[in-house]
Amino acid sequence: MLSQYNPVDIEAALVEESPPPAFPPAADRVGWAKIRAAAGEEVVQSLIAAAEEDAVREIPGLTATHYLVFKREGERASFEALIQRRRAMLANLTLAECLEYQGRFLDPLLNVAWAICEESSWSYPAHQSELTDMERQVIDLFASMTGTQLAEMDMLLGAELDPLLGKRIRYEMNNRIFTPYLTRHDHWWMYDTLQRKVNNWTAVCNGNVINAAIRLETDMARLAEMIARAARSLDDYLDTFDPDGGSTEGPGYWAYGFGNFVLVAQAVEWRTNGRIAFMDGDHIRNIAQFPLRTLMSPGYYTNFSDCDPLISFPPALLTYLSQRLDLPGLAQISNDAQGKRAFRSGELNWALRNLVWQLPAGAGSTRFIPPKQDWYNGMMWMIARYNPDDPDALVLAAKGGHNGEMHNQNDVGNFIVHLNGESVIPDIGRGRYTKAYFDHRRYDHFVNQSLGHSCPVPNGQMQMPQSNPRRGAGNRVINDPDHVLHSTYAAQLLEHQSDDSIDLLSVELKEVYPAEADLQSLKRTVALHREAPRGWVEVLDEVIFTGQPGTLESALTVLAPVEMGDGVVTVRGEKGVLAVHYDAASLTVKVERVKDVDLATGLCDVNRIMFGFRQPQQNGSIRLRIVPL
C-alpha cells in the first residue's frame, strides 16, 4: 500500500535528503560527454539533424476553431498532431543543445517553450471539448505530460535561457497543475468512486504532476502533500491489475500507464534517497513482467481490448525495470527488432531517459524465451506456446473475462492464433479514436462488437456491454463499484488445464448474451494440443437452448484471404497459413466480407468465416480443428 507514506514522513525525507542531480544539467559537459558516448554517434547525429530542422521550422499555429473541431465533428487527430509537433520540437531542441552545447538551438527552444506556455489549454480537445475556462484548467493526460516536459527542459537548460521563461513555466504550472491538483476533487482519474473507476490515466496524470513538482516545487510541505495524494491515488491504479500482474487494457497501455508509474516511482525514490520506495513488493514485480508473459513472437503481444498487436516499449523503461527489479528478460526484449523502434520519442522525458538509461555492454544480448504457458486467473487470459524456443511456432491466446473491462471491447471468449510471427486469426485491433468511439455510440463500431471478434453467435445475437454503462475519456465501461471481475455480461471459468499434452481454457458464456439468445448454456472450450510436429488448436462451442431449437454460428474474424474447400477452410496470411477443419455433414460455412472497417491503422476489409448449424437444434456443438500448414 503506497498510502502508508504520509505527508509528514515524506516532508521529513524531502528536507533531510539532498541527492545529486538525477540528470546532468547541460553545463555539466563531463556528464553529457558520457551520455553522448553511451548513446553512440548515430543516435546523436540523428537528434542534432532533427533539431536543425526544427530550429527553422515554423511553430504550428493553434486556433480556437481548430480546437473546437472535436466538439463539432468528432475528429481529434489533426489538432493533436499540431500540439504533439510542438512537444517534439521541444524535445529535439533540448537534447541537441545538451549534446552539442554551442548555443545555436537556444533561441528556437525559447520560442517553442514560450509558445507552449501561451497555449490556453494543455489538454486534448477530446478530454475537454469546450474552449478553455482559464479559471478552471483541466488536468488530463497531455496537460500533465506537458508539465513534465517543460519542467525537465528547465532542469537541463533553464540556466542557459532567459530567466523569465523559468518564472513563466513555474507560474503556469502552479495555475494549471499544482493548485488544481491539491484543491479540487473533480479529477475523475484520482480515485475509485461509486461513479467511476480508475485506469491508465491515474498513473499518467499523477506521475507527471509529481515528476514536474519534484523539479519545480520549492515548498517541501506542499510537495509532500502532492506526493502523499499521488500515493493514495496510485494504490487504486495498482488495484486495477490482476493479482498475477495483468491488465485488461493490454501491453500497449501497460507501457503507457505503468511506464509513467515507473517514472514517478523512480523520481520519488531518487529524491528521497530510497526512503520512499513505490517499486517494492511482489505485486509491482508481477506487473513489471506483463510484457514477458503476453509475448507471442518478437515484437508481437497479446492484444485484446484497445491494444495494438505490434508494440514498442520505451527502451529506457525496460532497462530500468530489468535492473531495478532484476528481471533480465525485460532487457532481452528491449533488444528485439521491434523493441528498438522509437517509442514516444517526441516526449522529452522518454527521449532523455532513452539516452541516459542504457543497458550495460552485453546485457540483453540473448533472445528472451518465454514459458510454454502463461495464465492470468483473474482476467481469464491464457497464452499457450507450442515451442517457445521457436519464434515461428504456434501460439494460442484466449480470454474469458467480462464486458465491462478497461478499454472494453465485447470479446468474451475471443482468441488469437499466431503462427510464423503473424496472428493469422487475430484480434483485429482497435478502432480509430474519435468522439463516437468513446461515447454512447462505442458499440456501433464493428471493431468493438462481438461480431468483430472470433466469438460465437447464438440465435443471431451479439454480446452486450456491461449494463447501464457509464463511459468517458478514460474509455472504460463502468458499472461495478466493487471493481471485481464480474458484471452483468461475464464469463464463468469452468476449467483451466496445462500439462505436457494440452493447454485448455473452458468458459460458460450464457451470461454474456441478452435474453433473446435463449441460452441455458453456451460453453466455449479453446485448447492448444501439443501433438507433433507443430501442434494444433481446437475450438469447441456447445450450446443448449432454453425454449425452442435455435441457431449457432462460430465465427473466425480474419484479415487474411480465405480459401474454401470440402470440409476445410484455409486462412492464408502473409507468413502463416492455417487449415480450419470442420464437419461438413452437420455444419455450413460462409464468408462475409465487412468493408472499410475503421481501424487505428486505417480502413481495412475484414473476413468473417461463419460455421453454423444446418438447421435449428435444441442442443448441439461446433468443433473446429485449426492446423498449421
PDB file of N, CA, C and O in Angstrom, residues 147-216:
ATOM      1  N   GLY A 147       3.499  19.364 -18.546  1.00  0.00           N
ATOM      2  CA  GLY A 147       4.147  19.885 -17.358  1.00  0.00           C
ATOM      3  C   GLY A 147       5.501  19.246 -17.105  1.00  0.00           C
ATOM      4  O   GLY A 147       6.495  19.927 -16.824  1.00  0.00           O
ATOM      5  N   THR A 148       5.571  17.922 -17.215  1.00  0.00           N
ATOM      6  CA  THR A 148       6.845  17.235 -17.022  1.00  0.00           C
ATOM      7  C   THR A 148       7.872  17.678 -18.053  1.00  0.00           C
ATOM      8  O   THR A 148       9.046  17.910 -17.734  1.00  0.00           O
ATOM      9  N   GLN A 149       7.454  17.799 -19.303  1.00  0.00           N
ATOM     10  CA  GLN A 149       8.405  18.139 -20.360  1.00  0.00           C
ATOM     11  C   GLN A 149       8.971  19.549 -20.183  1.00  0.00           C
ATOM     12  O   GLN A 149      10.173  19.779 -20.374  1.00  0.00           O
ATOM     13  N   LEU A 150       8.133  20.495 -19.810  1.00  0.00           N
ATOM     14  CA  LEU A 150       8.634  21.839 -19.545  1.00  0.00           C
ATOM     15  C   LEU A 150       9.551  21.841 -18.314  1.00  0.00           C
ATOM     16  O   LEU A 150      10.599  22.507 -18.300  1.00  0.00           O
ATOM     17  N   ALA A 151       9.161  21.099 -17.279  1.00  0.00           N
ATOM     18  CA  ALA A 151       9.969  21.067 -16.057  1.00  0.00           C
ATOM     19  C   ALA A 151      11.342  20.457 -16.314  1.00  0.00           C
ATOM     20  O   ALA A 151      12.359  20.933 -15.796  1.00  0.00           O
ATOM     21  N   GLU A 152      11.385  19.400 -17.123  1.00  0.00           N
ATOM     22  CA  GLU A 152      12.672  18.750 -17.365  1.00  0.00           C
ATOM     23  C   GLU A 152      13.520  19.534 -18.364  1.00  0.00           C
ATOM     24  O   GLU A 152      14.759  19.506 -18.284  1.00  0.00           O
ATOM     25  N   MET A 153      12.899  20.250 -19.276  1.00  0.00           N
ATOM     26  CA  MET A 153      13.661  21.179 -20.114  1.00  0.00           C
ATOM     27  C   MET A 153      14.313  22.240 -19.239  1.00  0.00           C
ATOM     28  O   MET A 153      15.508  22.552 -19.390  1.00  0.00           O
ATOM     29  N   ASP A 154      13.554  22.791 -18.288  1.00  0.00           N
ATOM     30  CA  ASP A 154      14.089  23.803 -17.373  1.00  0.00           C
ATOM     31  C   ASP A 154      15.200  23.207 -16.497  1.00  0.00           C
ATOM     32  O   ASP A 154      16.207  23.873 -16.225  1.00  0.00           O
ATOM     33  N   MET A 155      15.031  21.965 -16.073  1.00  0.00           N
ATOM     34  CA  MET A 155      16.052  21.285 -15.278  1.00  0.00           C
ATOM     35  C   MET A 155      17.380  21.204 -16.028  1.00  0.00           C
ATOM     36  O   MET A 155      18.456  21.393 -15.456  1.00  0.00           O
ATOM     37  N   LEU A 156      17.310  20.964 -17.339  1.00  0.00           N
ATOM     38  CA  LEU A 156      18.518  20.779 -18.135  1.00  0.00           C
ATOM     39  C   LEU A 156      19.111  22.100 -18.620  1.00  0.00           C
ATOM     40  O   LEU A 156      20.336  22.278 -18.616  1.00  0.00           O
ATOM     41  N   LEU A 157      18.242  23.039 -19.029  1.00  0.00           N
ATOM     42  CA  LEU A 157      18.733  24.222 -19.741  1.00  0.00           C
ATOM     43  C   LEU A 157      18.211  25.537 -19.191  1.00  0.00           C
ATOM     44  O   LEU A 157      18.450  26.587 -19.786  1.00  0.00           O
ATOM     45  N   GLY A 158      17.515  25.491 -18.043  1.00  0.00           N
ATOM     46  CA  GLY A 158      16.970  26.735 -17.505  1.00  0.00           C
ATOM     47  C   GLY A 158      18.028  27.788 -17.262  1.00  0.00           C
ATOM     48  O   GLY A 158      17.801  28.987 -17.478  1.00  0.00           O
ATOM     49  N   ALA A 159      19.227  27.375 -16.852  1.00  0.00           N
ATOM     50  CA  ALA A 159      20.304  28.328 -16.574  1.00  0.00           C
ATOM     51  C   ALA A 159      20.830  28.995 -17.827  1.00  0.00           C
ATOM     52  O   ALA A 159      21.472  30.059 -17.760  1.00  0.00           O
ATOM     53  N   GLU A 160      20.584  28.411 -18.990  1.00  0.00           N
ATOM     54  CA  GLU A 160      21.099  28.949 -20.250  1.00  0.00           C
ATOM     55  C   GLU A 160      20.079  29.850 -20.955  1.00  0.00           C
ATOM     56  O   GLU A 160      20.419  30.530 -21.920  1.00  0.00           O
ATOM     57  N   LEU A 161      18.830  29.809 -20.518  1.00  0.00           N
ATOM     58  CA  LEU A 161      17.752  30.519 -21.188  1.00  0.00           C
ATOM     59  C   LEU A 161      17.359  31.780 -20.419  1.00  0.00           C
ATOM     60  O   LEU A 161      17.791  31.988 -19.286  1.00  0.00           O
ATOM     61  N   ASP A 162      16.558  32.612 -21.040  1.00  0.00           N
ATOM     62  CA  ASP A 162      16.055  33.812 -20.388  1.00  0.00           C
ATOM     63  C   ASP A 162      15.407  33.427 -19.058  1.00  0.00           C
ATOM     64  O   ASP A 162      14.527  32.574 -19.024  1.00  0.00           O
ATOM     65  N   PRO A 163      15.807  34.068 -17.953  1.00  0.00           N
ATOM     66  CA  PRO A 163      15.267  33.665 -16.640  1.00  0.00           C
ATOM     67  C   PRO A 163      13.764  33.843 -16.519  1.00  0.00           C
ATOM     68  O   PRO A 163      13.128  33.161 -15.718  1.00  0.00           O
ATOM     69  N   LEU A 164      13.190  34.724 -17.334  1.00  0.00           N
ATOM     70  CA  LEU A 164      11.738  34.915 -17.260  1.00  0.00           C
ATOM     71  C   LEU A 164      10.979  33.736 -17.860  1.00  0.00           C
ATOM     72  O   LEU A 164       9.783  33.564 -17.584  1.00  0.00           O
ATOM     73  N   LEU A 165      11.642  32.917 -18.670  1.00  0.00           N
ATOM     74  CA  LEU A 165      10.985  31.690 -19.131  1.00  0.00           C
ATOM     75  C   LEU A 165      10.770  30.755 -17.944  1.00  0.00           C
ATOM     76  O   LEU A 165       9.682  30.185 -17.783  1.00  0.00           O
ATOM     77  N   GLY A 166      11.799  30.582 -17.116  1.00  0.00           N
ATOM     78  CA  GLY A 166      11.648  29.729 -15.940  1.00  0.00           C
ATOM     79  C   GLY A 166      10.558  30.234 -15.008  1.00  0.00           C
ATOM     80  O   GLY A 166       9.779  29.446 -14.458  1.00  0.00           O
ATOM     81  N   LYS A 167      10.493  31.548 -14.835  1.00  0.00           N
ATOM     82  CA  LYS A 167       9.440  32.118 -13.989  1.00  0.00           C
ATOM     83  C   LYS A 167       8.071  31.860 -14.591  1.00  0.00           C
ATOM     84  O   LYS A 167       7.112  31.527 -13.883  1.00  0.00           O
ATOM     85  N   ARG A 168       7.969  31.978 -15.923  1.00  0.00           N
ATOM     86  CA  ARG A 168       6.691  31.746 -16.603  1.00  0.00           C
ATOM     87  C   ARG A 168       6.266  30.280 -16.478  1.00  0.00           C
ATOM     88  O   ARG A 168       5.085  29.974 -16.233  1.00  0.00           O
ATOM     89  N   ILE A 169       7.207  29.369 -16.639  1.00  0.00           N
ATOM     90  CA  ILE A 169       6.887  27.947 -16.506  1.00  0.00           C
ATOM     91  C   ILE A 169       6.337  27.661 -15.115  1.00  0.00           C
ATOM     92  O   ILE A 169       5.328  26.962 -14.959  1.00  0.00           O
ATOM     93  N   ARG A 170       6.963  28.214 -14.087  1.00  0.00           N
ATOM     94  CA  ARG A 170       6.503  27.967 -12.724  1.00  0.00           C
ATOM     95  C   ARG A 170       5.136  28.595 -12.473  1.00  0.00           C
ATOM     96  O   ARG A 170       4.299  28.003 -11.763  1.00  0.00           O
ATOM     97  N   TYR A 171       4.891  29.747 -13.048  1.00  0.00           N
ATOM     98  CA  TYR A 171       3.585  30.389 -12.920  1.00  0.00           C
ATOM     99  C   TYR A 171       2.496  29.516 -13.560  1.00  0.00           C
ATOM    100  O   TYR A 171       1.436  29.274 -12.967  1.00  0.00           O
ATOM    101  N   GLU A 172       2.764  29.059 -14.779  1.00  0.00           N
ATOM    102  CA  GLU A 172       1.773  28.248 -15.477  1.00  0.00           C
ATOM    103  C   GLU A 172       1.553  26.913 -14.770  1.00  0.00           C
ATOM    104  O   GLU A 172       0.419  26.433 -14.659  1.00  0.00           O
ATOM    105  N   MET A 173       2.606  26.291 -14.295  1.00  0.00           N
ATOM    106  CA  MET A 173       2.463  25.017 -13.607  1.00  0.00           C
ATOM    107  C   MET A 173       1.642  25.160 -12.328  1.00  0.00           C
ATOM    108  O   MET A 173       0.819  24.293 -12.003  1.00  0.00           O
ATOM    109  N   ASN A 174       1.855  26.224 -11.605  1.00  0.00           N
ATOM    110  CA  ASN A 174       1.091  26.423 -10.380  1.00  0.00           C
ATOM    111  C   ASN A 174      -0.385  26.608 -10.681  1.00  0.00           C
ATOM    112  O   ASN A 174      -1.247  26.025 -10.013  1.00  0.00           O
ATOM    113  N   ASN A 175      -0.701  27.432 -11.691  1.00  0.00           N
ATOM    114  CA  ASN A 175      -2.105  27.719 -12.001  1.00  0.00           C
ATOM    115  C   ASN A 175      -2.806  26.575 -12.716  1.00  0.00           C
ATOM    116  O   ASN A 175      -4.000  26.320 -12.469  1.00  0.00           O
ATOM    117  N   ARG A 176      -2.095  25.893 -13.601  1.00  0.00           N
ATOM    118  CA  ARG A 176      -2.731  24.863 -14.422  1.00  0.00           C
ATOM    119  C   ARG A 176      -2.723  23.484 -13.759  1.00  0.00           C
ATOM    120  O   ARG A 176      -3.622  22.675 -13.996  1.00  0.00           O
ATOM    121  N   ILE A 177      -1.680  23.201 -12.963  1.00  0.00           N
ATOM    122  CA  ILE A 177      -1.468  21.835 -12.498  1.00  0.00           C
ATOM    123  C   ILE A 177      -1.453  21.733 -10.966  1.00  0.00           C
ATOM    124  O   ILE A 177      -2.300  21.060 -10.375  1.00  0.00           O
ATOM    125  N   PHE A 178      -0.510  22.396 -10.318  1.00  0.00           N
ATOM    126  CA  PHE A 178      -0.285  22.122  -8.900  1.00  0.00           C
ATOM    127  C   PHE A 178      -1.473  22.529  -8.022  1.00  0.00           C
ATOM    128  O   PHE A 178      -1.949  21.729  -7.204  1.00  0.00           O
ATOM    129  N   THR A 179      -1.959  23.760  -8.178  1.00  0.00           N
ATOM    130  CA  THR A 179      -3.079  24.203  -7.338  1.00  0.00           C
ATOM    131  C   THR A 179      -4.349  23.417  -7.621  1.00  0.00           C
ATOM    132  O   THR A 179      -5.015  22.951  -6.679  1.00  0.00           O
ATOM    133  N   PRO A 180      -4.751  23.217  -8.883  1.00  0.00           N
ATOM    134  CA  PRO A 180      -5.931  22.364  -9.123  1.00  0.00           C
ATOM    135  C   PRO A 180      -5.766  20.951  -8.574  1.00  0.00           C
ATOM    136  O   PRO A 180      -6.731  20.362  -8.071  1.00  0.00           O
ATOM    137  N   TYR A 181      -4.573  20.418  -8.656  1.00  0.00           N
ATOM    138  CA  TYR A 181      -4.330  19.060  -8.168  1.00  0.00           C
ATOM    139  C   TYR A 181      -4.567  18.971  -6.663  1.00  0.00           C
ATOM    140  O   TYR A 181      -5.142  17.993  -6.168  1.00  0.00           O
ATOM    141  N   LEU A 182      -4.165  19.999  -5.929  1.00  0.00           N
ATOM    142  CA  LEU A 182      -4.254  19.978  -4.474  1.00  0.00           C
ATOM    143  C   LEU A 182      -5.614  20.420  -3.941  1.00  0.00           C
ATOM    144  O   LEU A 182      -5.974  20.057  -2.816  1.00  0.00           O
ATOM    145  N   THR A 183      -6.372  21.185  -4.713  1.00  0.00           N
ATOM    146  CA  THR A 183      -7.549  21.842  -4.147  1.00  0.00           C
ATOM    147  C   THR A 183      -8.874  21.379  -4.719  1.00  0.00           C
ATOM    148  O   THR A 183      -9.926  21.767  -4.202  1.00  0.00           O
ATOM    149  N   ARG A 184      -8.859  20.550  -5.770  1.00  0.00           N
ATOM    150  CA  ARG A 184     -10.130  20.144  -6.392  1.00  0.00           C
ATOM    151  C   ARG A 184     -10.308  18.636  -6.320  1.00  0.00           C
ATOM    152  O   ARG A 184      -9.342  17.888  -6.283  1.00  0.00           O
ATOM    153  N   HIS A 185     -11.590  18.219  -6.348  1.00  0.00           N
ATOM    154  CA  HIS A 185     -11.915  16.800  -6.324  1.00  0.00           C
ATOM    155  C   HIS A 185     -12.707  16.392  -7.569  1.00  0.00           C
ATOM    156  O   HIS A 185     -13.428  15.386  -7.538  1.00  0.00           O
ATOM    157  N   ASP A 186     -12.554  17.139  -8.649  1.00  0.00           N
ATOM    158  CA  ASP A 186     -13.274  16.793  -9.882  1.00  0.00           C
ATOM    159  C   ASP A 186     -12.361  16.131 -10.904  1.00  0.00           C
ATOM    160  O   ASP A 186     -12.698  16.056 -12.080  1.00  0.00           O
ATOM    161  N   HIS A 187     -11.215  15.634 -10.477  1.00  0.00           N
ATOM    162  CA  HIS A 187     -10.340  14.877 -11.359  1.00  0.00           C
ATOM    163  C   HIS A 187     -10.796  13.414 -11.279  1.00  0.00           C
ATOM    164  O   HIS A 187     -10.461  12.692 -10.331  1.00  0.00           O
ATOM    165  N   TRP A 188     -11.560  12.965 -12.267  1.00  0.00           N
ATOM    166  CA  TRP A 188     -12.187  11.650 -12.186  1.00  0.00           C
ATOM    167  C   TRP A 188     -11.160  10.533 -12.020  1.00  0.00           C
ATOM    168  O   TRP A 188     -11.448   9.471 -11.468  1.00  0.00           O
ATOM    169  N   TRP A 189      -9.939  10.780 -12.494  1.00  0.00           N
ATOM    170  CA  TRP A 189      -8.910   9.745 -12.522  1.00  0.00           C
ATOM    171  C   TRP A 189      -8.187   9.566 -11.184  1.00  0.00           C
ATOM    172  O   TRP A 189      -7.324   8.701 -11.055  1.00  0.00           O
ATOM    173  N   MET A 190      -8.547  10.351 -10.184  1.00  0.00           N
ATOM    174  CA  MET A 190      -7.795  10.307  -8.922  1.00  0.00           C
ATOM    175  C   MET A 190      -8.096   9.063  -8.088  1.00  0.00           C
ATOM    176  O   MET A 190      -7.195   8.436  -7.531  1.00  0.00           O
ATOM    177  N   TYR A 191      -9.385   8.700  -7.986  1.00  0.00           N
ATOM    178  CA  TYR A 191      -9.758   7.621  -7.066  1.00  0.00           C
ATOM    179  C   TYR A 191     -10.882   6.777  -7.652  1.00  0.00           C
ATOM    180  O   TYR A 191     -11.677   7.246  -8.471  1.00  0.00           O
ATOM    181  N   ASP A 192     -10.977   5.533  -7.191  1.00  0.00           N
ATOM    182  CA  ASP A 192     -12.172   4.739  -7.444  1.00  0.00           C
ATOM    183  C   ASP A 192     -13.328   5.360  -6.667  1.00  0.00           C
ATOM    184  O   ASP A 192     -13.231   5.601  -5.457  1.00  0.00           O
ATOM    185  N   THR A 193     -14.435   5.606  -7.374  1.00  0.00           N
ATOM    186  CA  THR A 193     -15.630   6.150  -6.730  1.00  0.00           C
ATOM    187  C   THR A 193     -16.837   5.329  -7.156  1.00  0.00           C
ATOM    188  O   THR A 193     -16.736   4.454  -8.024  1.00  0.00           O
ATOM    189  N   LEU A 194     -17.983   5.626  -6.584  1.00  0.00           N
ATOM    190  CA  LEU A 194     -19.211   4.945  -6.987  1.00  0.00           C
ATOM    191  C   LEU A 194     -19.569   5.263  -8.436  1.00  0.00           C
ATOM    192  O   LEU A 194     -20.255   4.496  -9.093  1.00  0.00           O
ATOM    193  N   GLN A 195     -19.111   6.401  -8.932  1.00  0.00           N
ATOM    194  CA  GLN A 195     -19.447   6.811 -10.286  1.00  0.00           C
ATOM    195  C   GLN A 195     -18.486   6.255 -11.330  1.00  0.00           C
ATOM    196  O   GLN A 195     -18.876   6.049 -12.477  1.00  0.00           O
ATOM    197  N   ARG A 196     -17.253   5.996 -10.916  1.00  0.00           N
ATOM    198  CA  ARG A 196     -16.266   5.668 -11.929  1.00  0.00           C
ATOM    199  C   ARG A 196     -15.037   5.015 -11.315  1.00  0.00           C
ATOM    200  O   ARG A 196     -14.686   5.289 -10.168  1.00  0.00           O
ATOM    201  N   LYS A 197     -14.397   4.143 -12.108  1.00  0.00           N
ATOM    202  CA  LYS A 197     -13.166   3.501 -11.687  1.00  0.00           C
ATOM    203  C   LYS A 197     -11.978   4.096 -12.437  1.00  0.00           C
ATOM    204  O   LYS A 197     -12.120   4.682 -13.495  1.00  0.00           O
ATOM    205  N   VAL A 198     -10.797   3.896 -11.883  1.00  0.00           N
ATOM    206  CA  VAL A 198      -9.590   4.463 -12.464  1.00  0.00           C
ATOM    207  C   VAL A 198      -9.027   3.532 -13.529  1.00  0.00           C
ATOM    208  O   VAL A 198      -9.436   2.380 -13.673  1.00  0.00           O
ATOM    209  N   ASN A 199      -8.054   4.047 -14.272  1.00  0.00           N
ATOM    210  CA  ASN A 199      -7.352   3.232 -15.280  1.00  0.00           C
ATOM    211  C   ASN A 199      -5.980   3.851 -15.532  1.00  0.00           C
ATOM    212  O   ASN A 199      -5.405   4.478 -14.653  1.00  0.00           O
ATOM    213  N   ASN A 200      -5.451   3.704 -16.748  1.00  0.00           N
ATOM    214  CA  ASN A 200      -4.095   4.193 -17.032  1.00  0.00           C
ATOM    215  C   ASN A 200      -3.941   5.692 -16.794  1.00  0.00           C
ATOM    216  O   ASN A 200      -2.847   6.163 -16.510  1.00  0.00           O
ATOM    217  N   TRP A 201      -5.032   6.449 -16.918  1.00  0.00           N
ATOM    218  CA  TRP A 201      -4.962   7.886 -16.652  1.00  0.00           C
ATOM    219  C   TRP A 201      -4.391   8.170 -15.253  1.00  0.00           C
ATOM    220  O   TRP A 201      -3.682   9.154 -15.046  1.00  0.00           O
ATOM    221  N   THR A 202      -4.735   7.330 -14.303  1.00  0.00           N
ATOM    222  CA  THR A 202      -4.341   7.564 -12.918  1.00  0.00           C
ATOM    223  C   THR A 202      -2.827   7.585 -12.777  1.00  0.00           C
ATOM    224  O   THR A 202      -2.265   8.422 -12.066  1.00  0.00           O
ATOM    225  N   ALA A 203      -2.174   6.674 -13.473  1.00  0.00           N
ATOM    226  CA  ALA A 203      -0.710   6.641 -13.426  1.00  0.00           C
ATOM    227  C   ALA A 203      -0.097   7.777 -14.225  1.00  0.00           C
ATOM    228  O   ALA A 203       0.860   8.416 -13.784  1.00  0.00           O
ATOM    229  N   VAL A 204      -0.653   8.049 -15.400  1.00  0.00           N
ATOM    230  CA  VAL A 204      -0.072   9.081 -16.263  1.00  0.00           C
ATOM    231  C   VAL A 204      -0.221  10.459 -15.633  1.00  0.00           C
ATOM    232  O   VAL A 204       0.743  11.235 -15.558  1.00  0.00           O
ATOM    233  N   CYS A 205      -1.414  10.777 -15.179  1.00  0.00           N
ATOM    234  CA  CYS A 205      -1.645  12.121 -14.634  1.00  0.00           C
ATOM    235  C   CYS A 205      -0.913  12.321 -13.311  1.00  0.00           C
ATOM    236  O   CYS A 205      -0.186  13.308 -13.133  1.00  0.00           O
ATOM    237  N   ASN A 206      -1.087  11.405 -12.369  1.00  0.00           N
ATOM    238  CA  ASN A 206      -0.362  11.526 -11.104  1.00  0.00           C
ATOM    239  C   ASN A 206       1.141  11.537 -11.338  1.00  0.00           C
ATOM    240  O   ASN A 206       1.873  12.346 -10.750  1.00  0.00           O
ATOM    241  N   GLY A 207       1.606  10.625 -12.176  1.00  0.00           N
ATOM    242  CA  GLY A 207       3.040  10.508 -12.398  1.00  0.00           C
ATOM    243  C   GLY A 207       3.657  11.776 -12.913  1.00  0.00           C
ATOM    244  O   GLY A 207       4.729  12.215 -12.448  1.00  0.00           O
ATOM    245  N   ASN A 208       3.016  12.410 -13.869  1.00  0.00           N
ATOM    246  CA  ASN A 208       3.590  13.615 -14.461  1.00  0.00           C
ATOM    247  C   ASN A 208       3.424  14.839 -13.576  1.00  0.00           C
ATOM    248  O   ASN A 208       4.286  15.715 -13.559  1.00  0.00           O
ATOM    249  N   VAL A 209       2.317  14.912 -12.833  1.00  0.00           N
ATOM    250  CA  VAL A 209       2.182  16.010 -11.870  1.00  0.00           C
ATOM    251  C   VAL A 209       3.331  15.955 -10.858  1.00  0.00           C
ATOM    252  O   VAL A 209       3.993  16.965 -10.579  1.00  0.00           O
ATOM    253  N   ILE A 210       3.595  14.779 -10.317  1.00  0.00           N
ATOM    254  CA  ILE A 210       4.629  14.658  -9.288  1.00  0.00           C
ATOM    255  C   ILE A 210       6.024  14.811  -9.883  1.00  0.00           C
ATOM    256  O   ILE A 210       6.908  15.433  -9.276  1.00  0.00           O
ATOM    257  N   ASN A 211       6.246  14.254 -11.064  1.00  0.00           N
ATOM    258  CA  ASN A 211       7.541  14.448 -11.715  1.00  0.00           C
ATOM    259  C   ASN A 211       7.862  15.923 -11.880  1.00  0.00           C
ATOM    260  O   ASN A 211       8.971  16.376 -11.587  1.00  0.00           O
ATOM    261  N   ALA A 212       6.879  16.678 -12.365  1.00  0.00           N
ATOM    262  CA  ALA A 212       7.096  18.112 -12.554  1.00  0.00           C
ATOM    263  C   ALA A 212       7.283  18.817 -11.214  1.00  0.00           C
ATOM    264  O   ALA A 212       8.140  19.701 -11.072  1.00  0.00           O
ATOM    265  N   ALA A 213       6.486  18.425 -10.215  1.00  0.00           N
ATOM    266  CA  ALA A 213       6.590  19.084  -8.910  1.00  0.00           C
ATOM    267  C   ALA A 213       7.947  18.838  -8.268  1.00  0.00           C
ATOM    268  O   ALA A 213       8.524  19.726  -7.619  1.00  0.00           O
ATOM    269  N   ILE A 214       8.491  17.644  -8.426  1.00  0.00           N
ATOM    270  CA  ILE A 214       9.819  17.350  -7.869  1.00  0.00           C
ATOM    271  C   ILE A 214      10.875  18.258  -8.484  1.00  0.00           C
ATOM    272  O   ILE A 214      11.834  18.669  -7.807  1.00  0.00           O
ATOM    273  N   ARG A 215      10.714  18.629  -9.742  1.00  0.00           N
ATOM    274  CA  ARG A 215      11.689  19.514 -10.402  1.00  0.00           C
ATOM    275  C   ARG A 215      11.474  20.993 -10.045  1.00  0.00           C
ATOM    276  O   ARG A 215      12.432  21.762 -10.012  1.00  0.00           O
ATOM    277  N   LEU A 216      10.206  21.395  -9.795  1.00  0.00           N
ATOM    278  CA  LEU A 216       9.891  22.818  -9.737  1.00  0.00           C
ATOM    279  C   LEU A 216       9.446  23.333  -8.368  1.00  0.00           C
ATOM    280  O   LEU A 216       9.668  24.508  -8.052  1.00  0.00           O
TER     281      LEU A 216
END
